[in-house]
Short mmCIF file of C-alpha atoms and ligand atoms in Angstrom, two decimals:
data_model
loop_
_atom_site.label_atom_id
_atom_site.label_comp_id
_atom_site.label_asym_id
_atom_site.label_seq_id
_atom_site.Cartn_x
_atom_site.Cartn_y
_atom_site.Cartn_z
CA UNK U 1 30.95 20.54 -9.50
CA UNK U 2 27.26 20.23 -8.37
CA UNK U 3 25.40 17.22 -8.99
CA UNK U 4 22.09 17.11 -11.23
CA UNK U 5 18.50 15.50 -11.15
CA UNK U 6 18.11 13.43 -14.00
CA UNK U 7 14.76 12.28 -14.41
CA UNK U 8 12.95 9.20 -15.29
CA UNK U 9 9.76 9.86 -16.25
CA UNK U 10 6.88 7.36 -17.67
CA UNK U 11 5.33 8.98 -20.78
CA UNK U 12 2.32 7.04 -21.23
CA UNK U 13 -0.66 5.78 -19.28
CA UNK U 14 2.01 4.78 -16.18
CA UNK U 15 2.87 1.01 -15.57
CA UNK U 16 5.72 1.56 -17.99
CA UNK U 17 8.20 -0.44 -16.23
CA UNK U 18 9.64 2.29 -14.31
CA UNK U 19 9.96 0.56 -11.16
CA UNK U 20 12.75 -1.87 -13.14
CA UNK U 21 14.43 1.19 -15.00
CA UNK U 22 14.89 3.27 -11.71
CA UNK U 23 16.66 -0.24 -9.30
CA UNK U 24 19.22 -0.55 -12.51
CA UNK U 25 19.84 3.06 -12.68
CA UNK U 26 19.96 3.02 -8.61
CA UNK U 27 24.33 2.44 -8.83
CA UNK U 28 24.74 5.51 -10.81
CA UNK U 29 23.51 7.86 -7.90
CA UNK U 30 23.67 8.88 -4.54
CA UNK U 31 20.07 10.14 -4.13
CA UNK U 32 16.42 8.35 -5.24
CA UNK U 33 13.59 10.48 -4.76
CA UNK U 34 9.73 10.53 -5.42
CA UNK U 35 8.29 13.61 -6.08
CA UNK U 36 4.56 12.89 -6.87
CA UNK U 37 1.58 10.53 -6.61
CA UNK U 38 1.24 7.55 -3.64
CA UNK U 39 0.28 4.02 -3.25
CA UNK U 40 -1.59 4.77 -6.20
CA UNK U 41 1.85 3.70 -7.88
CA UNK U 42 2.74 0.03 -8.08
CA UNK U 43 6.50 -0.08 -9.10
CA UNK U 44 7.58 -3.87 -9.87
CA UNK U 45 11.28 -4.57 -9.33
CA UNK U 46 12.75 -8.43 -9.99
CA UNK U 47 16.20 -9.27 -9.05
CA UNK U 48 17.81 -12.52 -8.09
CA UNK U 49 14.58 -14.42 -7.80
CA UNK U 50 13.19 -11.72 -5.38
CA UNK U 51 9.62 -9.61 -7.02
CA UNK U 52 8.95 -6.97 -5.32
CA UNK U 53 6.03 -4.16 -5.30
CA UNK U 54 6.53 -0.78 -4.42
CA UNK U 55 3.94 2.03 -4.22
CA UNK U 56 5.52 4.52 -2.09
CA UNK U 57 8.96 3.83 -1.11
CA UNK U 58 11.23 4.65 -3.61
CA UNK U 59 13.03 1.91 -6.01
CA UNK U 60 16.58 3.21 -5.07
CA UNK U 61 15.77 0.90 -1.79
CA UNK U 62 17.46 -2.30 -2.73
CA UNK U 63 20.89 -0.13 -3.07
CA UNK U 64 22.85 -0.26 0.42
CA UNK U 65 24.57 3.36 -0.68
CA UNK U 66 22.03 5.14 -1.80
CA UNK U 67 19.56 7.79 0.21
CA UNK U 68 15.76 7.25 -0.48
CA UNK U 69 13.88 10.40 -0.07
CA UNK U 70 9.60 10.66 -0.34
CA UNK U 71 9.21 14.63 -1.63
CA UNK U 72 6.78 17.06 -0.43
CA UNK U 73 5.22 16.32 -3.85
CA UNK U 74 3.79 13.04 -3.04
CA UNK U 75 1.11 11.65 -0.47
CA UNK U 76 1.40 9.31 2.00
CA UNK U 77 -0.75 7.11 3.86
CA UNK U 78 0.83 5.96 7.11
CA UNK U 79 -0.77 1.84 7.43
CA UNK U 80 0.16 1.05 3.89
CA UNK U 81 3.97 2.68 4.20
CA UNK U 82 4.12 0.49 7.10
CA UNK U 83 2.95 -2.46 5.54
CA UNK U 84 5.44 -1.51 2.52
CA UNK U 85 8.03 -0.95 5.17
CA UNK U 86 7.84 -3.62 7.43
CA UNK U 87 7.68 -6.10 4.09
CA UNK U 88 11.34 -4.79 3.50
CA UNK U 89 12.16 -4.84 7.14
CA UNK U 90 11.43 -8.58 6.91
CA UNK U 91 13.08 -9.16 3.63
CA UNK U 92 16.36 -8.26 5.35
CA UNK U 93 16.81 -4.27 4.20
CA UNK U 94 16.60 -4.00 8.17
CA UNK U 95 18.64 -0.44 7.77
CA UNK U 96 16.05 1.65 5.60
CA UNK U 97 15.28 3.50 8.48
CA UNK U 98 18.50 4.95 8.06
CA UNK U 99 18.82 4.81 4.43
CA UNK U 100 14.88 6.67 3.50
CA UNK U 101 13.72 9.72 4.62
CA UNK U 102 10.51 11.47 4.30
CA UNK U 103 9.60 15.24 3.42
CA UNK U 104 7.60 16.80 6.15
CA UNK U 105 5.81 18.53 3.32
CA UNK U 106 4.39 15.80 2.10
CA UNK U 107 0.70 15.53 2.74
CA UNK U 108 -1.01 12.21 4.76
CA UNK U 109 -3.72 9.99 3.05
CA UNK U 110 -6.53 9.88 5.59
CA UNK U 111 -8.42 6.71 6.04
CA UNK U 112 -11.60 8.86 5.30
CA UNK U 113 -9.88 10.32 2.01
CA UNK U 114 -10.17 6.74 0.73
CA UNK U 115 -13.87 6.68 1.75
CA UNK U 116 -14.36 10.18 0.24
CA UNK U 117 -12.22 8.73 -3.03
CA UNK U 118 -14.65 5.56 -3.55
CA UNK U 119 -17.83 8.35 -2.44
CA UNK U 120 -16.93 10.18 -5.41
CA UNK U 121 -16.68 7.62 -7.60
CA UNK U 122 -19.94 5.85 -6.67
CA UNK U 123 -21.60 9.86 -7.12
CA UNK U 124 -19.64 9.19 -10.86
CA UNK U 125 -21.29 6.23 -11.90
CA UNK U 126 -20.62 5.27 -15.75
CA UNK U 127 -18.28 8.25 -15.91
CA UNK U 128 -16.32 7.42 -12.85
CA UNK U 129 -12.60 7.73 -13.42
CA UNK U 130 -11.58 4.30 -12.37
CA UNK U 131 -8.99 5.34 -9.58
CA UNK U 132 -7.06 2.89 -7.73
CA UNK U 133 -9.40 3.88 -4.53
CA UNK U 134 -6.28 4.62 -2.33
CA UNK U 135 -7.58 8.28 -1.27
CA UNK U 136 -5.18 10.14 -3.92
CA UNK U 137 -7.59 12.95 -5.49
CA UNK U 138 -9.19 13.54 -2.30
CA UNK U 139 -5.83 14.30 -0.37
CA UNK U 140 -4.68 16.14 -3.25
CA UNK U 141 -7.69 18.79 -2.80
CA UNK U 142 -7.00 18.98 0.66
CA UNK U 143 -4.22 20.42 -0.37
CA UNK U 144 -4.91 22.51 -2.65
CA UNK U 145 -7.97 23.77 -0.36
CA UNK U 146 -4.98 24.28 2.13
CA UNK U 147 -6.71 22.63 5.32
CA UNK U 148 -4.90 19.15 4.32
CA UNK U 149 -2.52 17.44 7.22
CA UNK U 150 1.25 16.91 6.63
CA UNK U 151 3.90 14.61 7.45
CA UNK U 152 5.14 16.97 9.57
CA UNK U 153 1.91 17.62 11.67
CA UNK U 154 2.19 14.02 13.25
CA UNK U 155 4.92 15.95 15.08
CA UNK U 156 3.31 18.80 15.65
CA UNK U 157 -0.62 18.79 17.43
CA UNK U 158 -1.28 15.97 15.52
CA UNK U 159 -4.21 15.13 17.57
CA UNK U 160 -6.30 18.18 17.20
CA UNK U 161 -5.45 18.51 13.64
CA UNK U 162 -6.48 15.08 12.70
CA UNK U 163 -9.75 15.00 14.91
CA UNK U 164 -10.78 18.66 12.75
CA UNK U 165 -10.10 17.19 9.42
CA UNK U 166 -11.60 13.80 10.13
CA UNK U 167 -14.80 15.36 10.69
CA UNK U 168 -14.88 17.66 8.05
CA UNK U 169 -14.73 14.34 5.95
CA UNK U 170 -17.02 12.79 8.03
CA UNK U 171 -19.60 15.47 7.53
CA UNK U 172 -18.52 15.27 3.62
CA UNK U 173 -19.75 11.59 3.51
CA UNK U 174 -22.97 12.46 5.53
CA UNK U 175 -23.79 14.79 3.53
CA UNK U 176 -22.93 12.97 0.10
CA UNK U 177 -25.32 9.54 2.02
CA UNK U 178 -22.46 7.91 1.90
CA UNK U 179 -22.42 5.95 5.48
CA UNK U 180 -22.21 2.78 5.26
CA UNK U 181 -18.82 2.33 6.83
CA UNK U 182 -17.07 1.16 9.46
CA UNK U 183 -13.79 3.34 10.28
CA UNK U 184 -11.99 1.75 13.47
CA UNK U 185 -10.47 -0.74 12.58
CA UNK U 186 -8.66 0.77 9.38
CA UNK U 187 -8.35 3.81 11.47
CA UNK U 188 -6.56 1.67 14.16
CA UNK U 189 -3.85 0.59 11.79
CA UNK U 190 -3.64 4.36 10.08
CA UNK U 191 -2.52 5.10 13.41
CA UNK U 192 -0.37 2.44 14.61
CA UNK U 193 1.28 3.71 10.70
CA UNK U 194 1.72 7.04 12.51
CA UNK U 195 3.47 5.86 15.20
CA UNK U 196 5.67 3.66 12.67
CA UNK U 197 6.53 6.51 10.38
CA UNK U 198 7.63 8.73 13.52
CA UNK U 199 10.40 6.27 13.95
CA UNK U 200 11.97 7.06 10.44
CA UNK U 201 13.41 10.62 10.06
CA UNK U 202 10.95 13.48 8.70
CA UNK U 203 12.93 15.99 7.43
CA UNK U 204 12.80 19.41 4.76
CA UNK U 205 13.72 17.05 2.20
CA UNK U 206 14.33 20.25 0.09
CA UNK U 207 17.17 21.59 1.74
CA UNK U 208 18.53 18.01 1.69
CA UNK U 209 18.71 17.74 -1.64
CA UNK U 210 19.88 20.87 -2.03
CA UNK U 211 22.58 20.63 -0.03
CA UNK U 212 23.56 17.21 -1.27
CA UNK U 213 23.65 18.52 -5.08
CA UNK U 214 25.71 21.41 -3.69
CA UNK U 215 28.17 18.58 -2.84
CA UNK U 216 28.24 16.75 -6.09
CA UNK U 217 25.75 14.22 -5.39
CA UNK U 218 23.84 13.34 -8.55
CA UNK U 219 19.92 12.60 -7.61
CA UNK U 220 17.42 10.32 -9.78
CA UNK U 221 13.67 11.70 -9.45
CA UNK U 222 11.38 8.94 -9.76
CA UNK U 223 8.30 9.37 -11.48
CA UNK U 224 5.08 7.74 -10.88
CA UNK U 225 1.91 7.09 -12.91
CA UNK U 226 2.55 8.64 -16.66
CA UNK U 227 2.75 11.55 -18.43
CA UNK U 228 -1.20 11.60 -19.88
CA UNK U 229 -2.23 10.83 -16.29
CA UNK U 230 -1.03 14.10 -15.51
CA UNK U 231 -3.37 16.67 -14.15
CA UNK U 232 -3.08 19.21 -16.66
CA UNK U 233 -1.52 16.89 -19.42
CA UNK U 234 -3.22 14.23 -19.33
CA UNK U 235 -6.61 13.06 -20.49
CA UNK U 236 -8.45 15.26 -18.40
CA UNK U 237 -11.08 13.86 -16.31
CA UNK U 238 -9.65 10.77 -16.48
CA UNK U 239 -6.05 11.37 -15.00
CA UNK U 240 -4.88 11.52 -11.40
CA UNK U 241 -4.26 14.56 -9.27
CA UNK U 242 -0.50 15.37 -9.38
CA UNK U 243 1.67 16.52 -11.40
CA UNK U 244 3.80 13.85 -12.97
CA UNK U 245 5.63 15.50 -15.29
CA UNK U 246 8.83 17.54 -15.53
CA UNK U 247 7.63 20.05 -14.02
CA UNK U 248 5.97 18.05 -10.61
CA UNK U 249 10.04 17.20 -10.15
CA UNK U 250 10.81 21.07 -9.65
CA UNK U 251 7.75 21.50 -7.30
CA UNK U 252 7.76 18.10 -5.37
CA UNK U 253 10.97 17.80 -4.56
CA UNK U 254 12.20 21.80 -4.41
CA UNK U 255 14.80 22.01 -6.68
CA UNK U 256 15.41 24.72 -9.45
CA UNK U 257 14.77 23.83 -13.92
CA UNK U 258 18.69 24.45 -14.02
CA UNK U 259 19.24 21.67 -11.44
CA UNK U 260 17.87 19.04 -13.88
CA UNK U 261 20.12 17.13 -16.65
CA UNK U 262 18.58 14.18 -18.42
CA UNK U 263 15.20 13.47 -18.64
CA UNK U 264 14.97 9.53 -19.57
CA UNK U 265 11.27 9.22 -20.60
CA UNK U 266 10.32 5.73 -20.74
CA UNK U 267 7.37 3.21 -22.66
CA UNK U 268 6.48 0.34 -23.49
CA UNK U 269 6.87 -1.57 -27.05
CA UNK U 270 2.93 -1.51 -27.15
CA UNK U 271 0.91 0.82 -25.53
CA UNK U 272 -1.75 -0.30 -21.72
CA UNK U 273 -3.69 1.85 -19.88
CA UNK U 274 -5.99 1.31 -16.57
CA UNK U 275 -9.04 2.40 -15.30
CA UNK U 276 -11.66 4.63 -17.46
CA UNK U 277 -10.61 7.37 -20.00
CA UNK U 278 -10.05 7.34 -24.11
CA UNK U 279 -7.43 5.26 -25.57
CA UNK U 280 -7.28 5.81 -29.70
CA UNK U 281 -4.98 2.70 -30.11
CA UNK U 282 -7.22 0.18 -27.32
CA UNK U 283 -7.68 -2.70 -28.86
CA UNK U 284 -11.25 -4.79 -28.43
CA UNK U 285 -10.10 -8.24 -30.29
CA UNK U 286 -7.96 -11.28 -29.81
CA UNK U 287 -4.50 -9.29 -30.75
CA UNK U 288 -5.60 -6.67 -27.46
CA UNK U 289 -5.79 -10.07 -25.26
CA UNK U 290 -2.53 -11.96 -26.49
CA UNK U 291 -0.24 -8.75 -25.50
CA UNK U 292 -2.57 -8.81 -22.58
CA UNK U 293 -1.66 -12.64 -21.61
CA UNK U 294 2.07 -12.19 -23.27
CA UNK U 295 2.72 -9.30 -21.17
CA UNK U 296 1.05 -9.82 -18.21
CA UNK U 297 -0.73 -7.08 -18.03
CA UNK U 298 -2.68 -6.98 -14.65
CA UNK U 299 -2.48 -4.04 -12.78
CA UNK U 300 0.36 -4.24 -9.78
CA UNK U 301 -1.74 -2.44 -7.22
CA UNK U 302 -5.49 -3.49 -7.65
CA UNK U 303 -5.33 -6.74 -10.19
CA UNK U 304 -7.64 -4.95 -12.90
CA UNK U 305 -7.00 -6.09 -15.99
CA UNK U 306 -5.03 -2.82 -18.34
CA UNK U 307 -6.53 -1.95 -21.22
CA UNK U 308 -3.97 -3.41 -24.57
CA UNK U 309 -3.33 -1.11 -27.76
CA UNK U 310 -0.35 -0.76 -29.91
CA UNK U 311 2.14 1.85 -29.62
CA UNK U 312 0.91 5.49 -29.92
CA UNK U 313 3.17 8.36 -31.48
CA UNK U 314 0.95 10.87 -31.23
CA UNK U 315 0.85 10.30 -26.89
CA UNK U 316 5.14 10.07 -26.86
CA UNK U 317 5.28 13.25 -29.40
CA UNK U 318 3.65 14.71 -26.70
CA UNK U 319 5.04 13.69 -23.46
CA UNK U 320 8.55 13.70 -25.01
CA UNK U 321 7.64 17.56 -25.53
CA UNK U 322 6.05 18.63 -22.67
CA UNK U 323 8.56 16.59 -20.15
CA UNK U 324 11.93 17.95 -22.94
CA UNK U 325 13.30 13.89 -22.95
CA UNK U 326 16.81 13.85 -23.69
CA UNK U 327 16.54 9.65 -23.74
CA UNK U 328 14.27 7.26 -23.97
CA UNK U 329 13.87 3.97 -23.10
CA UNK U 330 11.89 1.17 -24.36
CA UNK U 331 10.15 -1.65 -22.03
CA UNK U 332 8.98 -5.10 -22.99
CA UNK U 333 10.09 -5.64 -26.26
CA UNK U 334 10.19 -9.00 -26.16
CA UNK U 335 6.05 -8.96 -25.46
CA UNK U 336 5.74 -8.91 -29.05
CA UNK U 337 8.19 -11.57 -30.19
CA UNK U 338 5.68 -13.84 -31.89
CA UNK U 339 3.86 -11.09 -33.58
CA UNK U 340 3.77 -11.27 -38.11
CA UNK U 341 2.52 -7.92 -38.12
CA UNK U 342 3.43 -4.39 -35.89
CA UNK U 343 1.04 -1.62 -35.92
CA UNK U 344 2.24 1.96 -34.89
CA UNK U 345 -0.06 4.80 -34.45
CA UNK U 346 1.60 7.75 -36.53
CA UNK U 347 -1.67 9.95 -36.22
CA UNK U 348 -5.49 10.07 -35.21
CA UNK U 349 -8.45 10.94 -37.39
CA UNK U 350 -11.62 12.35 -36.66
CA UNK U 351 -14.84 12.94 -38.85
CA UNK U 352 -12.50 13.64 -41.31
CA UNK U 353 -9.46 15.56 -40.03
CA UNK U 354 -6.34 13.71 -39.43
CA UNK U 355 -3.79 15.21 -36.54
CA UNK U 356 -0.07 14.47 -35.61
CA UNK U 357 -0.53 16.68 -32.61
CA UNK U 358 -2.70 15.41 -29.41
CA UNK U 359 -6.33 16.57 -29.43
CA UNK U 360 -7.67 18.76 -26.44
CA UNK U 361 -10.00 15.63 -25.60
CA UNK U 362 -8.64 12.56 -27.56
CA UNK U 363 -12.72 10.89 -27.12
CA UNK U 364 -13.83 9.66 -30.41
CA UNK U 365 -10.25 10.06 -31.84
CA UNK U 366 -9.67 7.22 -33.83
CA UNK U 367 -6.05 5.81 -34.52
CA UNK U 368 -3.90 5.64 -38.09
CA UNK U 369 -1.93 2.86 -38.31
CA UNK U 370 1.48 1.89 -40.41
CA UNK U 371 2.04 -1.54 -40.61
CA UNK U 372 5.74 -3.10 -40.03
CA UNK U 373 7.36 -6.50 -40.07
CA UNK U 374 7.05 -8.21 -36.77
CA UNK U 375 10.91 -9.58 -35.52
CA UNK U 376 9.71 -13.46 -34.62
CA UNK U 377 12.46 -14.09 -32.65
CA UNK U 378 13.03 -14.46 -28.96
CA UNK U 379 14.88 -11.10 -27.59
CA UNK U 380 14.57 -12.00 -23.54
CA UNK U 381 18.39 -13.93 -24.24
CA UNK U 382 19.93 -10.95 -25.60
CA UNK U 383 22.12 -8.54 -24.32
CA UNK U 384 23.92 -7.08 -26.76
CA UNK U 385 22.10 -4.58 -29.58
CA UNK U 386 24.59 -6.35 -32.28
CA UNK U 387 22.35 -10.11 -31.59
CA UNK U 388 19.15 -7.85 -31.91
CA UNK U 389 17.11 -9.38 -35.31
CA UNK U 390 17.02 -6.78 -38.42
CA UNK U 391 13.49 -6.53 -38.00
CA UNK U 392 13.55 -5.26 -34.49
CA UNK U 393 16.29 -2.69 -35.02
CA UNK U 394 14.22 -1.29 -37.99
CA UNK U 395 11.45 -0.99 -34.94
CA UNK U 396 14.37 1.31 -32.81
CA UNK U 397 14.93 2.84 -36.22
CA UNK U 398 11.82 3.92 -37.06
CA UNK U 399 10.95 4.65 -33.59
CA UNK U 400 13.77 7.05 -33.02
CA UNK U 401 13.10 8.77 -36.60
CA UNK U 402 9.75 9.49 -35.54
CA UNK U 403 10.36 10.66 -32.54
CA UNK U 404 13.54 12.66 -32.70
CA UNK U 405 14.96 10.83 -30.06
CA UNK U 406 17.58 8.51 -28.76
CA UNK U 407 16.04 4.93 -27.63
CA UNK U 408 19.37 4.60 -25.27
CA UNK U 409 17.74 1.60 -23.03
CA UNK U 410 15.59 -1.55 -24.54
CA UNK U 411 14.37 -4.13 -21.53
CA UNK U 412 13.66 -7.37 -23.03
CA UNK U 413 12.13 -8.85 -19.55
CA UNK U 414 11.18 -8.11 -15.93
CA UNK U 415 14.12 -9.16 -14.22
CA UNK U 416 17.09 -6.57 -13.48
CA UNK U 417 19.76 -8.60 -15.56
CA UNK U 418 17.23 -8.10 -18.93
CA UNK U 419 18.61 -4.83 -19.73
CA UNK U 420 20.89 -3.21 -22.62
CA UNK U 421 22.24 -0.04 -22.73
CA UNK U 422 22.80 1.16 -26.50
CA UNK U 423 25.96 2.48 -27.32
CA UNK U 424 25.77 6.45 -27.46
P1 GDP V 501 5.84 0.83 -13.17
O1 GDP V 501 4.61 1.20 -12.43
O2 GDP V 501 6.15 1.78 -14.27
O3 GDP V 501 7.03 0.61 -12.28
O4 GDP V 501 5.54 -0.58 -13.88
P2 GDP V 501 4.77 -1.83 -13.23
O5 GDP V 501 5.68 -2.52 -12.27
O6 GDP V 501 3.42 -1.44 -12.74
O7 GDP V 501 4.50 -2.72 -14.51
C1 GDP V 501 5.53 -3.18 -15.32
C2 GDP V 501 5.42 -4.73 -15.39
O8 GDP V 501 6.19 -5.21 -16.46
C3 GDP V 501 5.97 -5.41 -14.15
O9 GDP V 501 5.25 -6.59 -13.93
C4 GDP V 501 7.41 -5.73 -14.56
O10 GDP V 501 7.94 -6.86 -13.84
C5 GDP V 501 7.24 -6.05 -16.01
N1 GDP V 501 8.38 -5.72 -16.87
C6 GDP V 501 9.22 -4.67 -16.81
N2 GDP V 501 10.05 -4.66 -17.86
C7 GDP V 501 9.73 -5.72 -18.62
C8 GDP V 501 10.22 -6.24 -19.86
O11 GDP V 501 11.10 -5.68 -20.52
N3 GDP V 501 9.62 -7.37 -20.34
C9 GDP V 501 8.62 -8.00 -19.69
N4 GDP V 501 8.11 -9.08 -20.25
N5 GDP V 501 8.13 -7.53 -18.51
C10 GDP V 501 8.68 -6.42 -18.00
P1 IMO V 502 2.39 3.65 -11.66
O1 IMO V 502 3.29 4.58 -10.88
C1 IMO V 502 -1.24 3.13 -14.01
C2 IMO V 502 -4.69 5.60 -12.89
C3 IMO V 502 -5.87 4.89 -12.28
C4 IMO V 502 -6.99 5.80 -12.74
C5 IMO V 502 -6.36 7.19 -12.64
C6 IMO V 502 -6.68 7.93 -11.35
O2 IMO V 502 2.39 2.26 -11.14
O3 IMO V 502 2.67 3.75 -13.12
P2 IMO V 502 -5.91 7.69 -8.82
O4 IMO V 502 -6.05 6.52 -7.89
O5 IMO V 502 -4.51 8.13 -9.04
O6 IMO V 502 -6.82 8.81 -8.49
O7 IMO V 502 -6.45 7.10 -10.24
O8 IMO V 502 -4.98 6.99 -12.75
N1 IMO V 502 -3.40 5.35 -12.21
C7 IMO V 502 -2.44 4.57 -12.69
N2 IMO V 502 -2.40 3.79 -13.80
N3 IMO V 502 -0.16 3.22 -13.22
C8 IMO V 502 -0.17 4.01 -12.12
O9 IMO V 502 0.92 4.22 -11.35
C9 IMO V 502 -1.36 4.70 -11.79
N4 IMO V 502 -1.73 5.53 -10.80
C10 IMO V 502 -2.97 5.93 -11.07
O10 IMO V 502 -6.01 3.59 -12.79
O11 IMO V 502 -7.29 5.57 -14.09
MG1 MG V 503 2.75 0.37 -11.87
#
């Protein structure tokens, strides 16, 4: 029987916890793959007293039997997947070389994309997006201008190619005053990454995967960033520049809609986002800080501090139907174990109108709240969903009512052990 892509997809603002979700899952599947976004991506994975922070290697990694595969969907910039790589390497995974491979589809991150990507936001000013500065839109519209360079091309004239696109940038930035910058000694390690990534093997990660679901192999896409950071899902401007929902895992990793089975959508207890962009449920006061400082919400990649809100049904309504989730799964409960009082955000209002559905542009949007009973009791020691206190299970309850569907995973802290699956 063929094998299928389930999904795991994060359904918010990204930073759900997928990172975590996608290592425990790793067992249950002969194939991890990426299929959008970069090093814009900070995936956080703690097991056995080890913490460690992905952003473009994929979290099946750790797992000495599974295949790792970067799809053609995502971008990749050579010095920081060494960095990433070599941080393994010396961690002991010495055979990932063996054990990851990398689409040649996949487009490269140029050191002058990342000048280009903070050029652009500068140009922004107050309405700048708040990216993570790592080069993503401007690689992305290389792309989609079609004179971007691929992971295969360091194979292939890679010279030539790189020297043309480097000055296009570099006539981009002149043109834009934006010169104050000195390239050679970033560039230096971009290509020393070059040379690195030439030692791993670059292949049509497509047919792969084919092939191995031909054979029975069952494949885990890994999704990065969230659903409303989508390009054309999300909050438009303020959203990154791939496509991070289902359908990004049928074009960024080139497999068919009938090749995928479950689509695990995952989110948080509460609700985070980072960088610029509306948020109904952000919250301004002390209660936004504590989950803030309870849940240690920093971002993994460049230390900003996320936004805090409470949890938003009218963003998972959404996601859950754009991205079809079959199962979802709920991150950091135990964040809001001292908490009286739970908010949840059943619908937004506006000068007057109330919606269930998400707006075209969610600015101004303000949130409606119902109140529940907060648990007050510590859930990091359990593992069982029988312990779980009656007030959190109404939570789950009330949750999956709303929602329509099955919470089958609830992650009561960071480490890999801090899981339980929910009997079907
Ligand atoms: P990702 O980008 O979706 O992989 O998520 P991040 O790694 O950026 O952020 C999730 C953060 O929450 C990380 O610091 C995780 O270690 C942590 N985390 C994950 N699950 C839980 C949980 O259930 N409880 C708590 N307290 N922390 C968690
Ligand atoms: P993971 O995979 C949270 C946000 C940035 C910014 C916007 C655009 O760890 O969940 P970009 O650099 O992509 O052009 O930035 O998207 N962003 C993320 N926020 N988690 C992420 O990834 C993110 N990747 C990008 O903060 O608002
Ligand atoms: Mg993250």
């Amino acid at each position: 029987m063929n094998g299928k892509v389930d999904a795991l997809l994060g359904i918010v603002f990204g930073d759900e916890g997928k990172g975590k979700v996608v290592d425990f899952f790793t067992p249950r599947y002969g194939v991890v793959a990426r299929f959008a976004g970069g090093p814009n991506a900070g995936h956080t994975i703690i097991f056995d007293g080890h913490k460690f922070v992905l952003r473009s290697i994929p979290s099946g990694i750790f797992n000495e039997n599974t295949l790792n595969i970067i799809g053609n969907g995502c971008v990749l910039a050579p010095d920081l997947f060494m960095d990433e790589a070599l941080e393994l390497e010396n961690a002991g995974y010495t055979s990932i070389r063996e054990r990851l491979h990398i689409s040649r589809r996949a487009h490269l991150i140029l050191p002058t994309h990342r000048l280009l990507d903070r050029a652009y936001e500068a140009m922004k000013g107050k309405d700048k997006v708040g990216t993570t500065g790592k080069g993503i839109g401007p690689t992305y519209s290389d792309k989609a201008a079609r004179v971007g360079l691929r992971v295969g091309d360091i194979l292939d004239g890679f010279e030539e190619k790189y020297a043309r696109l480097k000055a296009r940038h570099e006539q981009t930035l002149h043109d834009l005053g934006f010169t104050d910058y000195d390239l050679s000694s970033v560039e230096a390690h971009w290509l020393e990454g070059v040379e690195y990534m030439r030692r791993f093997q670059l292949t049509d990660a497509e047919n792969e995967i084919n092939t191995l679901l031909d054979e029975g192999k069952s494949v885990l896409a890994e999704g990065a960033q969230g659903s409303l950071l989508d390009i054309d899902h999300g909050t438009y401007p303020f959203v990154s520049s791939s496509s991070t929902t289902i359908g990004g895992v049928c074009t960024g990793l080139g497999i068919a809609p009938q090749r995928i089975g479950r689509v695990f959508g995952i989110f948080k207890a509460y609700s985070t986002r980072v960088g610029s962009g509306p948020f109904p449920v952000e919250l301004f006061d002390a209660t936004g800080d504590r989950i803030r400082e309870l849940g240690h919400e920093y971002g993994a990649v460049t230390g900003r501090n996320r936004r805090c809100g409470w949890i938003d049904l009218v963003a998972l309504r959404y996601a859950i139907m754009i991205n079809g989730v079959t199962d979802l799964v709920m991150m950091k409960s135990d964040v809001l174990d001292g908490f009286d009082t739970i908010r949840i955000c059943t619908a937004y209002q506006k000068d007057g109108m109330l919606t269930r559905e998400m707006p075209y542009n969610t600015e101004g949007w303000a949130a409606v709240y119902d109140d529940v009973p907060g648990w007050k009791a510590p859930l990091s020691s359990i593992r069982d969903e029988k312990d779980f206190p009656p007030a959190f299970s109404s939570y789950i309850s009330r949750l999956e009512n709303e929602l329509c569907v099955p919470i089958r995973i609830i992650s009561v802290g960071p480490d890999r052990d801090e899981t339980i699956i929910r009997s079907e």
